[in-house]
């Protein structure tokens, strides 16, 4: 119910109205103190714990070779440093999974004034919305990202972050997480997957066990719809493919 309400609200709010946080938890789970900012989406607390912000992905900083850092990585860190300071009190809200595979605490992070750090990053174009282990606010965060993407703010103005067309893919894209844009030209049921066919030659597989998650998408007539799909690319049987495990990986560009 909360997800549906947030998604509907985002469709009608002008961008200037997004100054107030929309992804608001029913309660905070822990009050903590900040030690320092690692990068755009990672903080270290005064007790030594690392906190990874749920639902966003900021450009990576290369510590060994800074010149190889992704575009906007240092700007994202600087922006986060402008939002929060050493010794500042923060509020954490948890989702289903509390730790990531690296032992970092996973949380939605808020200032005492209620500012949501994830939303702040997305609004200014210093991060992408991305689902990993937790997804309670995924529709809300995707909606905030959409405003920044449409306005080409921050990293969305840089060529490196533009969605690729199928014809632009090359061997360097293999085994990489990419965004692909195109038109749904067909469907195919094969094995344990339903395949969406993009531009007649790119295949997006939805596992049978995950069909329920995609009910809102699969109930629509997707043929001839423009979409952006996201995921780890692989090349098999002379076809570019990705597997979509979560509905956040498929976005309609022209909503019916």
PDB file of C-alpha atoms in Angstrom:
ATOM      1  CA  UNK A   1       0.000   0.000   0.000  1.00  0.00           C
ATOM      2  CA  UNK A   2       2.825   2.416   0.946  1.00  0.00           C
ATOM      3  CA  UNK A   3       4.661   1.651  -2.307  1.00  0.00           C
ATOM      4  CA  UNK A   4       1.587   2.294  -4.467  1.00  0.00           C
ATOM      5  CA  UNK A   5       0.831   5.588  -2.704  1.00  0.00           C
ATOM      6  CA  UNK A   6       4.397   6.840  -3.069  1.00  0.00           C
ATOM      7  CA  UNK A   7       4.584   5.905  -6.747  1.00  0.00           C
ATOM      8  CA  UNK A   8       1.284   7.643  -7.510  1.00  0.00           C
ATOM      9  CA  UNK A   9       2.340  10.781  -5.641  1.00  0.00           C
ATOM     10  CA  UNK A  10       5.609  11.032  -7.557  1.00  0.00           C
ATOM     11  CA  UNK A  11       3.784  11.083 -10.877  1.00  0.00           C
ATOM     12  CA  UNK A  12       2.106  14.387 -10.069  1.00  0.00           C
ATOM     13  CA  UNK A  13       4.502  16.333  -7.856  1.00  0.00           C
ATOM     14  CA  UNK A  14       6.569  19.029  -9.598  1.00  0.00           C
ATOM     15  CA  UNK A  15      10.297  18.715  -9.050  1.00  0.00           C
ATOM     16  CA  UNK A  16      10.430  21.691  -6.698  1.00  0.00           C
ATOM     17  CA  UNK A  17       8.077  19.873  -4.335  1.00  0.00           C
ATOM     18  CA  UNK A  18      10.619  17.094  -3.809  1.00  0.00           C
ATOM     19  CA  UNK A  19      12.548  19.169  -1.259  1.00  0.00           C
ATOM     20  CA  UNK A  20      10.591  17.355   1.453  1.00  0.00           C
ATOM     21  CA  UNK A  21      11.479  13.680   1.898  1.00  0.00           C
ATOM     22  CA  UNK A  22       8.956  11.291   0.377  1.00  0.00           C
ATOM     23  CA  UNK A  23      10.469   7.970   1.458  1.00  0.00           C
ATOM     24  CA  UNK A  24       9.587   8.300   5.140  1.00  0.00           C
ATOM     25  CA  UNK A  25       9.783   5.245   7.434  1.00  0.00           C
ATOM     26  CA  UNK A  26       7.185   4.478  10.087  1.00  0.00           C
ATOM     27  CA  UNK A  27       9.971   4.538  12.668  1.00  0.00           C
ATOM     28  CA  UNK A  28      13.732   4.917  13.060  1.00  0.00           C
ATOM     29  CA  UNK A  29      15.581   1.856  14.294  1.00  0.00           C
ATOM     30  CA  UNK A  30      18.797   3.374  15.585  1.00  0.00           C
ATOM     31  CA  UNK A  31      20.360   6.737  16.409  1.00  0.00           C
ATOM     32  CA  UNK A  32      24.061   6.962  15.504  1.00  0.00           C
ATOM     33  CA  UNK A  33      26.931   9.422  15.193  1.00  0.00           C
ATOM     34  CA  UNK A  34      28.861  10.007  11.975  1.00  0.00           C
ATOM     35  CA  UNK A  35      32.631   9.715  11.875  1.00  0.00           C
ATOM     36  CA  UNK A  36      33.359  10.366   8.188  1.00  0.00           C
ATOM     37  CA  UNK A  37      32.120  10.033   4.614  1.00  0.00           C
ATOM     38  CA  UNK A  38      33.783   7.324   2.490  1.00  0.00           C
ATOM     39  CA  UNK A  39      32.053   8.138  -0.783  1.00  0.00           C
ATOM     40  CA  UNK A  40      28.637   9.079  -2.109  1.00  0.00           C
ATOM     41  CA  UNK A  41      26.840   6.035  -0.730  1.00  0.00           C
ATOM     42  CA  UNK A  42      28.998   4.846   2.193  1.00  0.00           C
ATOM     43  CA  UNK A  43      29.519   6.309   5.673  1.00  0.00           C
ATOM     44  CA  UNK A  44      31.585   5.285   8.692  1.00  0.00           C
ATOM     45  CA  UNK A  45      30.099   5.726  12.160  1.00  0.00           C
ATOM     46  CA  UNK A  46      31.828   6.701  15.380  1.00  0.00           C
ATOM     47  CA  UNK A  47      31.579   3.073  16.586  1.00  0.00           C
ATOM     48  CA  UNK A  48      33.557   1.919  13.520  1.00  0.00           C
ATOM     49  CA  UNK A  49      30.687   0.440  11.532  1.00  0.00           C
ATOM     50  CA  UNK A  50      30.400   1.125   7.820  1.00  0.00           C
ATOM     51  CA  UNK A  51      26.925   2.032   6.580  1.00  0.00           C
ATOM     52  CA  UNK A  52      25.931   1.383   2.973  1.00  0.00           C
ATOM     53  CA  UNK A  53      22.944   3.463   1.872  1.00  0.00           C
ATOM     54  CA  UNK A  54      20.123   1.191   0.689  1.00  0.00           C
ATOM     55  CA  UNK A  55      18.725   1.605  -2.801  1.00  0.00           C
ATOM     56  CA  UNK A  56      21.311   3.893  -4.385  1.00  0.00           C
ATOM     57  CA  UNK A  57      24.565   3.442  -6.254  1.00  0.00           C
ATOM     58  CA  UNK A  58      27.023   6.326  -6.483  1.00  0.00           C
ATOM     59  CA  UNK A  59      29.993   6.345  -8.892  1.00  0.00           C
ATOM     60  CA  UNK A  60      33.018   4.448  -7.594  1.00  0.00           C
ATOM     61  CA  UNK A  61      36.217   6.110  -6.396  1.00  0.00           C
ATOM     62  CA  UNK A  62      39.419   4.246  -7.286  1.00  0.00           C
ATOM     63  CA  UNK A  63      41.587   4.572  -4.164  1.00  0.00           C
ATOM     64  CA  UNK A  64      44.739   3.181  -5.760  1.00  0.00           C
ATOM     65  CA  UNK A  65      44.469   5.085  -9.038  1.00  0.00           C
ATOM     66  CA  UNK A  66      42.273   8.150  -8.437  1.00  0.00           C
ATOM     67  CA  UNK A  67      42.463   9.160 -12.089  1.00  0.00           C
ATOM     68  CA  UNK A  68      40.518   5.973 -12.907  1.00  0.00           C
ATOM     69  CA  UNK A  69      37.593   6.906 -10.662  1.00  0.00           C
ATOM     70  CA  UNK A  70      34.211   6.908 -12.373  1.00  0.00           C
ATOM     71  CA  UNK A  71      32.866  10.265 -13.580  1.00  0.00           C
ATOM     72  CA  UNK A  72      31.126  12.204 -10.807  1.00  0.00           C
ATOM     73  CA  UNK A  73      32.555   9.924  -8.082  1.00  0.00           C
ATOM     74  CA  UNK A  74      34.424  12.712  -6.287  1.00  0.00           C
ATOM     75  CA  UNK A  75      31.544  15.144  -6.764  1.00  0.00           C
ATOM     76  CA  UNK A  76      29.191  12.632  -5.164  1.00  0.00           C
ATOM     77  CA  UNK A  77      31.484  12.314  -2.145  1.00  0.00           C
ATOM     78  CA  UNK A  78      31.848  16.092  -1.872  1.00  0.00           C
ATOM     79  CA  UNK A  79      28.085  16.488  -2.042  1.00  0.00           C
ATOM     80  CA  UNK A  80      27.597  13.964   0.774  1.00  0.00           C
ATOM     81  CA  UNK A  81      30.259  15.751   2.815  1.00  0.00           C
ATOM     82  CA  UNK A  82      28.269  18.960   2.385  1.00  0.00           C
ATOM     83  CA  UNK A  83      25.157  17.258   3.789  1.00  0.00           C
ATOM     84  CA  UNK A  84      26.613  15.592   6.882  1.00  0.00           C
ATOM     85  CA  UNK A  85      29.552  16.373   9.153  1.00  0.00           C
ATOM     86  CA  UNK A  86      31.731  14.501  11.609  1.00  0.00           C
ATOM     87  CA  UNK A  87      29.973  14.187  14.953  1.00  0.00           C
ATOM     88  CA  UNK A  88      26.519  14.703  13.463  1.00  0.00           C
ATOM     89  CA  UNK A  89      23.631  12.620  14.792  1.00  0.00           C
ATOM     90  CA  UNK A  90      21.864  10.494  12.170  1.00  0.00           C
ATOM     91  CA  UNK A  91      18.839   8.217  12.198  1.00  0.00           C
ATOM     92  CA  UNK A  92      18.885   4.751  10.616  1.00  0.00           C
ATOM     93  CA  UNK A  93      15.910   2.767   9.328  1.00  0.00           C
ATOM     94  CA  UNK A  94      16.469  -0.863   8.396  1.00  0.00           C
ATOM     95  CA  UNK A  95      14.886  -3.117   5.774  1.00  0.00           C
ATOM     96  CA  UNK A  96      14.718  -6.933   5.624  1.00  0.00           C
ATOM     97  CA  UNK A  97      18.486  -7.460   5.262  1.00  0.00           C
ATOM     98  CA  UNK A  98      20.612  -5.576   7.771  1.00  0.00           C
ATOM     99  CA  UNK A  99      24.096  -6.508   6.521  1.00  0.00           C
ATOM    100  CA  UNK A 100      25.559  -6.759   3.018  1.00  0.00           C
ATOM    101  CA  UNK A 101      28.053  -9.485   1.951  1.00  0.00           C
ATOM    102  CA  UNK A 102      30.943  -7.225   3.068  1.00  0.00           C
ATOM    103  CA  UNK A 103      29.590  -6.825   6.596  1.00  0.00           C
ATOM    104  CA  UNK A 104      28.404  -3.245   6.106  1.00  0.00           C
ATOM    105  CA  UNK A 105      25.219  -2.112   7.797  1.00  0.00           C
ATOM    106  CA  UNK A 106      22.422  -1.492   5.285  1.00  0.00           C
ATOM    107  CA  UNK A 107      20.148   1.427   6.124  1.00  0.00           C
ATOM    108  CA  UNK A 108      18.009   4.299   4.945  1.00  0.00           C
ATOM    109  CA  UNK A 109      19.789   7.276   6.526  1.00  0.00           C
ATOM    110  CA  UNK A 110      18.158  10.495   7.741  1.00  0.00           C
ATOM    111  CA  UNK A 111      19.339  13.652   9.470  1.00  0.00           C
ATOM    112  CA  UNK A 112      17.642  14.739  12.695  1.00  0.00           C
ATOM    113  CA  UNK A 113      15.679  17.240  10.597  1.00  0.00           C
ATOM    114  CA  UNK A 114      14.281  14.366   8.528  1.00  0.00           C
ATOM    115  CA  UNK A 115      16.336  14.844   5.364  1.00  0.00           C
ATOM    116  CA  UNK A 116      16.738  11.522   3.571  1.00  0.00           C
ATOM    117  CA  UNK A 117      20.302  11.138   2.295  1.00  0.00           C
ATOM    118  CA  UNK A 118      19.336   8.692  -0.446  1.00  0.00           C
ATOM    119  CA  UNK A 119      16.768  11.082  -1.895  1.00  0.00           C
ATOM    120  CA  UNK A 120      19.192  14.007  -1.675  1.00  0.00           C
ATOM    121  CA  UNK A 121      21.769  12.106  -3.754  1.00  0.00           C
ATOM    122  CA  UNK A 122      19.236  11.070  -6.364  1.00  0.00           C
ATOM    123  CA  UNK A 123      17.638  14.500  -6.694  1.00  0.00           C
ATOM    124  CA  UNK A 124      20.961  16.109  -7.577  1.00  0.00           C
ATOM    125  CA  UNK A 125      22.048  13.322  -9.906  1.00  0.00           C
ATOM    126  CA  UNK A 126      24.878  12.014  -7.737  1.00  0.00           C
ATOM    127  CA  UNK A 127      23.590   8.424  -7.660  1.00  0.00           C
ATOM    128  CA  UNK A 128      21.425   5.941  -9.501  1.00  0.00           C
ATOM    129  CA  UNK A 129      18.552   4.074  -7.897  1.00  0.00           C
ATOM    130  CA  UNK A 130      19.406   0.385  -7.705  1.00  0.00           C
ATOM    131  CA  UNK A 131      17.948  -2.582  -5.821  1.00  0.00           C
ATOM    132  CA  UNK A 132      20.365  -4.990  -4.179  1.00  0.00           C
ATOM    133  CA  UNK A 133      19.042  -6.920  -1.166  1.00  0.00           C
ATOM    134  CA  UNK A 134      16.331  -4.515   0.076  1.00  0.00           C
ATOM    135  CA  UNK A 135      13.512  -2.843  -1.829  1.00  0.00           C
ATOM    136  CA  UNK A 136      10.956  -1.305   0.541  1.00  0.00           C
ATOM    137  CA  UNK A 137      11.337   2.178  -0.981  1.00  0.00           C
ATOM    138  CA  UNK A 138      12.352   1.157  -4.516  1.00  0.00           C
ATOM    139  CA  UNK A 139       9.370   2.785  -6.263  1.00  0.00           C
ATOM    140  CA  UNK A 140       9.832   6.005  -4.332  1.00  0.00           C
ATOM    141  CA  UNK A 141      13.564   6.157  -5.085  1.00  0.00           C
ATOM    142  CA  UNK A 142      13.053   5.274  -8.762  1.00  0.00           C
ATOM    143  CA  UNK A 143      10.590   8.139  -9.047  1.00  0.00           C
ATOM    144  CA  UNK A 144      13.058  10.613  -7.539  1.00  0.00           C
ATOM    145  CA  UNK A 145      15.764   9.395  -9.923  1.00  0.00           C
ATOM    146  CA  UNK A 146      13.416   9.841 -12.892  1.00  0.00           C
ATOM    147  CA  UNK A 147      13.157  13.599 -12.245  1.00  0.00           C
ATOM    148  CA  UNK A 148      16.944  14.007 -12.208  1.00  0.00           C
ATOM    149  CA  UNK A 149      17.366  11.782 -15.253  1.00  0.00           C
ATOM    150  CA  UNK A 150      14.762  13.737 -17.257  1.00  0.00           C
ATOM    151  CA  UNK A 151      16.408  17.029 -16.267  1.00  0.00           C
ATOM    152  CA  UNK A 152      19.889  15.597 -17.020  1.00  0.00           C
ATOM    153  CA  UNK A 153      21.230  16.711 -13.664  1.00  0.00           C
ATOM    154  CA  UNK A 154      24.563  15.543 -12.348  1.00  0.00           C
ATOM    155  CA  UNK A 155      25.806  12.252 -13.742  1.00  0.00           C
ATOM    156  CA  UNK A 156      22.835  12.051 -16.139  1.00  0.00           C
ATOM    157  CA  UNK A 157      24.467  14.796 -18.205  1.00  0.00           C
ATOM    158  CA  UNK A 158      27.579  12.652 -18.754  1.00  0.00           C
ATOM    159  CA  UNK A 159      27.856  10.322 -21.782  1.00  0.00           C
ATOM    160  CA  UNK A 160      29.086   7.448 -19.589  1.00  0.00           C
ATOM    161  CA  UNK A 161      25.715   7.193 -17.875  1.00  0.00           C
ATOM    162  CA  UNK A 162      23.429   7.341 -20.893  1.00  0.00           C
ATOM    163  CA  UNK A 163      21.436   4.195 -21.641  1.00  0.00           C
ATOM    164  CA  UNK A 164      22.868   2.339 -24.633  1.00  0.00           C
ATOM    165  CA  UNK A 165      21.013   1.158 -27.688  1.00  0.00           C
ATOM    166  CA  UNK A 166      21.404  -2.492 -28.622  1.00  0.00           C
ATOM    167  CA  UNK A 167      23.384  -1.554 -31.734  1.00  0.00           C
ATOM    168  CA  UNK A 168      25.991   0.203 -29.546  1.00  0.00           C
ATOM    169  CA  UNK A 169      26.928  -2.861 -27.485  1.00  0.00           C
ATOM    170  CA  UNK A 170      30.378  -4.387 -27.866  1.00  0.00           C
ATOM    171  CA  UNK A 171      32.603  -6.942 -26.167  1.00  0.00           C
ATOM    172  CA  UNK A 172      33.520  -4.484 -23.400  1.00  0.00           C
ATOM    173  CA  UNK A 173      29.887  -4.648 -22.224  1.00  0.00           C
ATOM    174  CA  UNK A 174      30.012  -8.376 -21.484  1.00  0.00           C
ATOM    175  CA  UNK A 175      29.515  -9.226 -17.802  1.00  0.00           C
ATOM    176  CA  UNK A 176      28.941  -5.539 -17.004  1.00  0.00           C
ATOM    177  CA  UNK A 177      25.880  -3.917 -15.453  1.00  0.00           C
ATOM    178  CA  UNK A 178      24.373  -1.758 -18.170  1.00  0.00           C
ATOM    179  CA  UNK A 179      21.238   0.198 -19.027  1.00  0.00           C
ATOM    180  CA  UNK A 180      19.768  -0.583 -22.444  1.00  0.00           C
ATOM    181  CA  UNK A 181      17.041   1.398 -24.177  1.00  0.00           C
ATOM    182  CA  UNK A 182      14.842   0.159 -26.990  1.00  0.00           C
ATOM    183  CA  UNK A 183      11.362  -0.981 -27.998  1.00  0.00           C
ATOM    184  CA  UNK A 184       9.658  -4.229 -27.011  1.00  0.00           C
ATOM    185  CA  UNK A 185       9.171  -6.107 -30.276  1.00  0.00           C
ATOM    186  CA  UNK A 186       8.115  -9.539 -29.035  1.00  0.00           C
ATOM    187  CA  UNK A 187       7.811 -12.191 -26.327  1.00  0.00           C
ATOM    188  CA  UNK A 188       9.010 -15.752 -26.051  1.00  0.00           C
ATOM    189  CA  UNK A 189       8.430 -18.447 -23.452  1.00  0.00           C
ATOM    190  CA  UNK A 190      11.376 -20.781 -23.300  1.00  0.00           C
ATOM    191  CA  UNK A 191      12.514 -23.020 -20.491  1.00  0.00           C
ATOM    192  CA  UNK A 192      12.074 -21.384 -17.108  1.00  0.00           C
ATOM    193  CA  UNK A 193      11.906 -17.823 -18.453  1.00  0.00           C
ATOM    194  CA  UNK A 194       9.612 -15.401 -20.172  1.00  0.00           C
ATOM    195  CA  UNK A 195      11.758 -13.392 -22.583  1.00  0.00           C
ATOM    196  CA  UNK A 196      11.031  -9.821 -23.586  1.00  0.00           C
ATOM    197  CA  UNK A 197      12.623  -9.124 -26.958  1.00  0.00           C
ATOM    198  CA  UNK A 198      14.014  -5.609 -27.400  1.00  0.00           C
ATOM    199  CA  UNK A 199      14.580  -4.262 -30.913  1.00  0.00           C
ATOM    200  CA  UNK A 200      14.261  -7.842 -32.231  1.00  0.00           C
ATOM    201  CA  UNK A 201      17.697  -8.891 -30.957  1.00  0.00           C
ATOM    202  CA  UNK A 202      18.134  -8.188 -27.232  1.00  0.00           C
ATOM    203  CA  UNK A 203      16.561 -10.640 -24.774  1.00  0.00           C
ATOM    204  CA  UNK A 204      15.420  -9.869 -21.223  1.00  0.00           C
ATOM    205  CA  UNK A 205      14.619 -13.002 -19.235  1.00  0.00           C
ATOM    206  CA  UNK A 206      12.168 -13.036 -16.320  1.00  0.00           C
ATOM    207  CA  UNK A 207      12.475 -16.261 -14.281  1.00  0.00           C
ATOM    208  CA  UNK A 208       9.244 -18.194 -13.811  1.00  0.00           C
ATOM    209  CA  UNK A 209       9.554 -18.042 -10.013  1.00  0.00           C
ATOM    210  CA  UNK A 210       9.689 -14.239 -10.194  1.00  0.00           C
ATOM    211  CA  UNK A 211       6.619 -13.694 -12.430  1.00  0.00           C
ATOM    212  CA  UNK A 212       4.558 -12.518  -9.438  1.00  0.00           C
ATOM    213  CA  UNK A 213       6.917  -9.588  -8.838  1.00  0.00           C
ATOM    214  CA  UNK A 214       6.345  -8.363 -12.396  1.00  0.00           C
ATOM    215  CA  UNK A 215       2.536  -8.610 -12.398  1.00  0.00           C
ATOM    216  CA  UNK A 216       2.036  -4.856 -12.929  1.00  0.00           C
ATOM    217  CA  UNK A 217       4.385  -4.869 -15.921  1.00  0.00           C
ATOM    218  CA  UNK A 218       3.301  -8.145 -17.474  1.00  0.00           C
ATOM    219  CA  UNK A 219      -0.377  -7.151 -17.284  1.00  0.00           C
ATOM    220  CA  UNK A 220       0.306  -4.239 -19.646  1.00  0.00           C
ATOM    221  CA  UNK A 221       0.521  -4.508 -23.397  1.00  0.00           C
ATOM    222  CA  UNK A 222       4.258  -3.980 -23.732  1.00  0.00           C
ATOM    223  CA  UNK A 223       4.481  -4.520 -27.476  1.00  0.00           C
ATOM    224  CA  UNK A 224       5.868  -1.419 -29.177  1.00  0.00           C
ATOM    225  CA  UNK A 225       6.528   0.189 -25.776  1.00  0.00           C
ATOM    226  CA  UNK A 226       9.791   2.062 -25.276  1.00  0.00           C
ATOM    227  CA  UNK A 227      11.687   0.785 -22.237  1.00  0.00           C
ATOM    228  CA  UNK A 228      14.941   0.995 -20.337  1.00  0.00           C
ATOM    229  CA  UNK A 229      16.195  -2.338 -18.995  1.00  0.00           C
ATOM    230  CA  UNK A 230      19.034  -2.766 -16.502  1.00  0.00           C
ATOM    231  CA  UNK A 231      21.165  -5.715 -15.546  1.00  0.00           C
ATOM    232  CA  UNK A 232      24.302  -7.784 -15.950  1.00  0.00           C
ATOM    233  CA  UNK A 233      24.816  -8.394 -19.663  1.00  0.00           C
ATOM    234  CA  UNK A 234      25.950 -11.616 -21.200  1.00  0.00           C
ATOM    235  CA  UNK A 235      26.320 -12.823 -24.768  1.00  0.00           C
ATOM    236  CA  UNK A 236      25.098 -16.314 -25.548  1.00  0.00           C
ATOM    237  CA  UNK A 237      24.015 -18.075 -28.742  1.00  0.00           C
ATOM    238  CA  UNK A 238      24.836 -14.893 -30.659  1.00  0.00           C
ATOM    239  CA  UNK A 239      22.353 -12.891 -28.582  1.00  0.00           C
ATOM    240  CA  UNK A 240      22.760 -10.155 -25.990  1.00  0.00           C
ATOM    241  CA  UNK A 241      20.803 -11.072 -22.872  1.00  0.00           C
ATOM    242  CA  UNK A 242      20.182 -10.144 -19.271  1.00  0.00           C
ATOM    243  CA  UNK A 243      18.085 -11.682 -16.516  1.00  0.00           C
ATOM    244  CA  UNK A 244      15.663  -9.415 -14.667  1.00  0.00           C
ATOM    245  CA  UNK A 245      15.072 -10.542 -11.087  1.00  0.00           C
ATOM    246  CA  UNK A 246      13.291  -7.395  -9.891  1.00  0.00           C
ATOM    247  CA  UNK A 247      10.756  -5.025 -11.547  1.00  0.00           C
ATOM    248  CA  UNK A 248      13.098  -2.077 -10.916  1.00  0.00           C
ATOM    249  CA  UNK A 249      15.156  -3.456 -13.818  1.00  0.00           C
ATOM    250  CA  UNK A 250      12.436  -2.622 -16.374  1.00  0.00           C
ATOM    251  CA  UNK A 251      11.107   0.938 -16.796  1.00  0.00           C
ATOM    252  CA  UNK A 252       8.504   2.140 -19.271  1.00  0.00           C
ATOM    253  CA  UNK A 253       9.504   5.345 -21.040  1.00  0.00           C
ATOM    254  CA  UNK A 254       6.034   5.995 -22.417  1.00  0.00           C
ATOM    255  CA  UNK A 255       3.538   5.004 -19.794  1.00  0.00           C
ATOM    256  CA  UNK A 256       0.258   3.663 -21.222  1.00  0.00           C
TER     257      UNK A 256
END
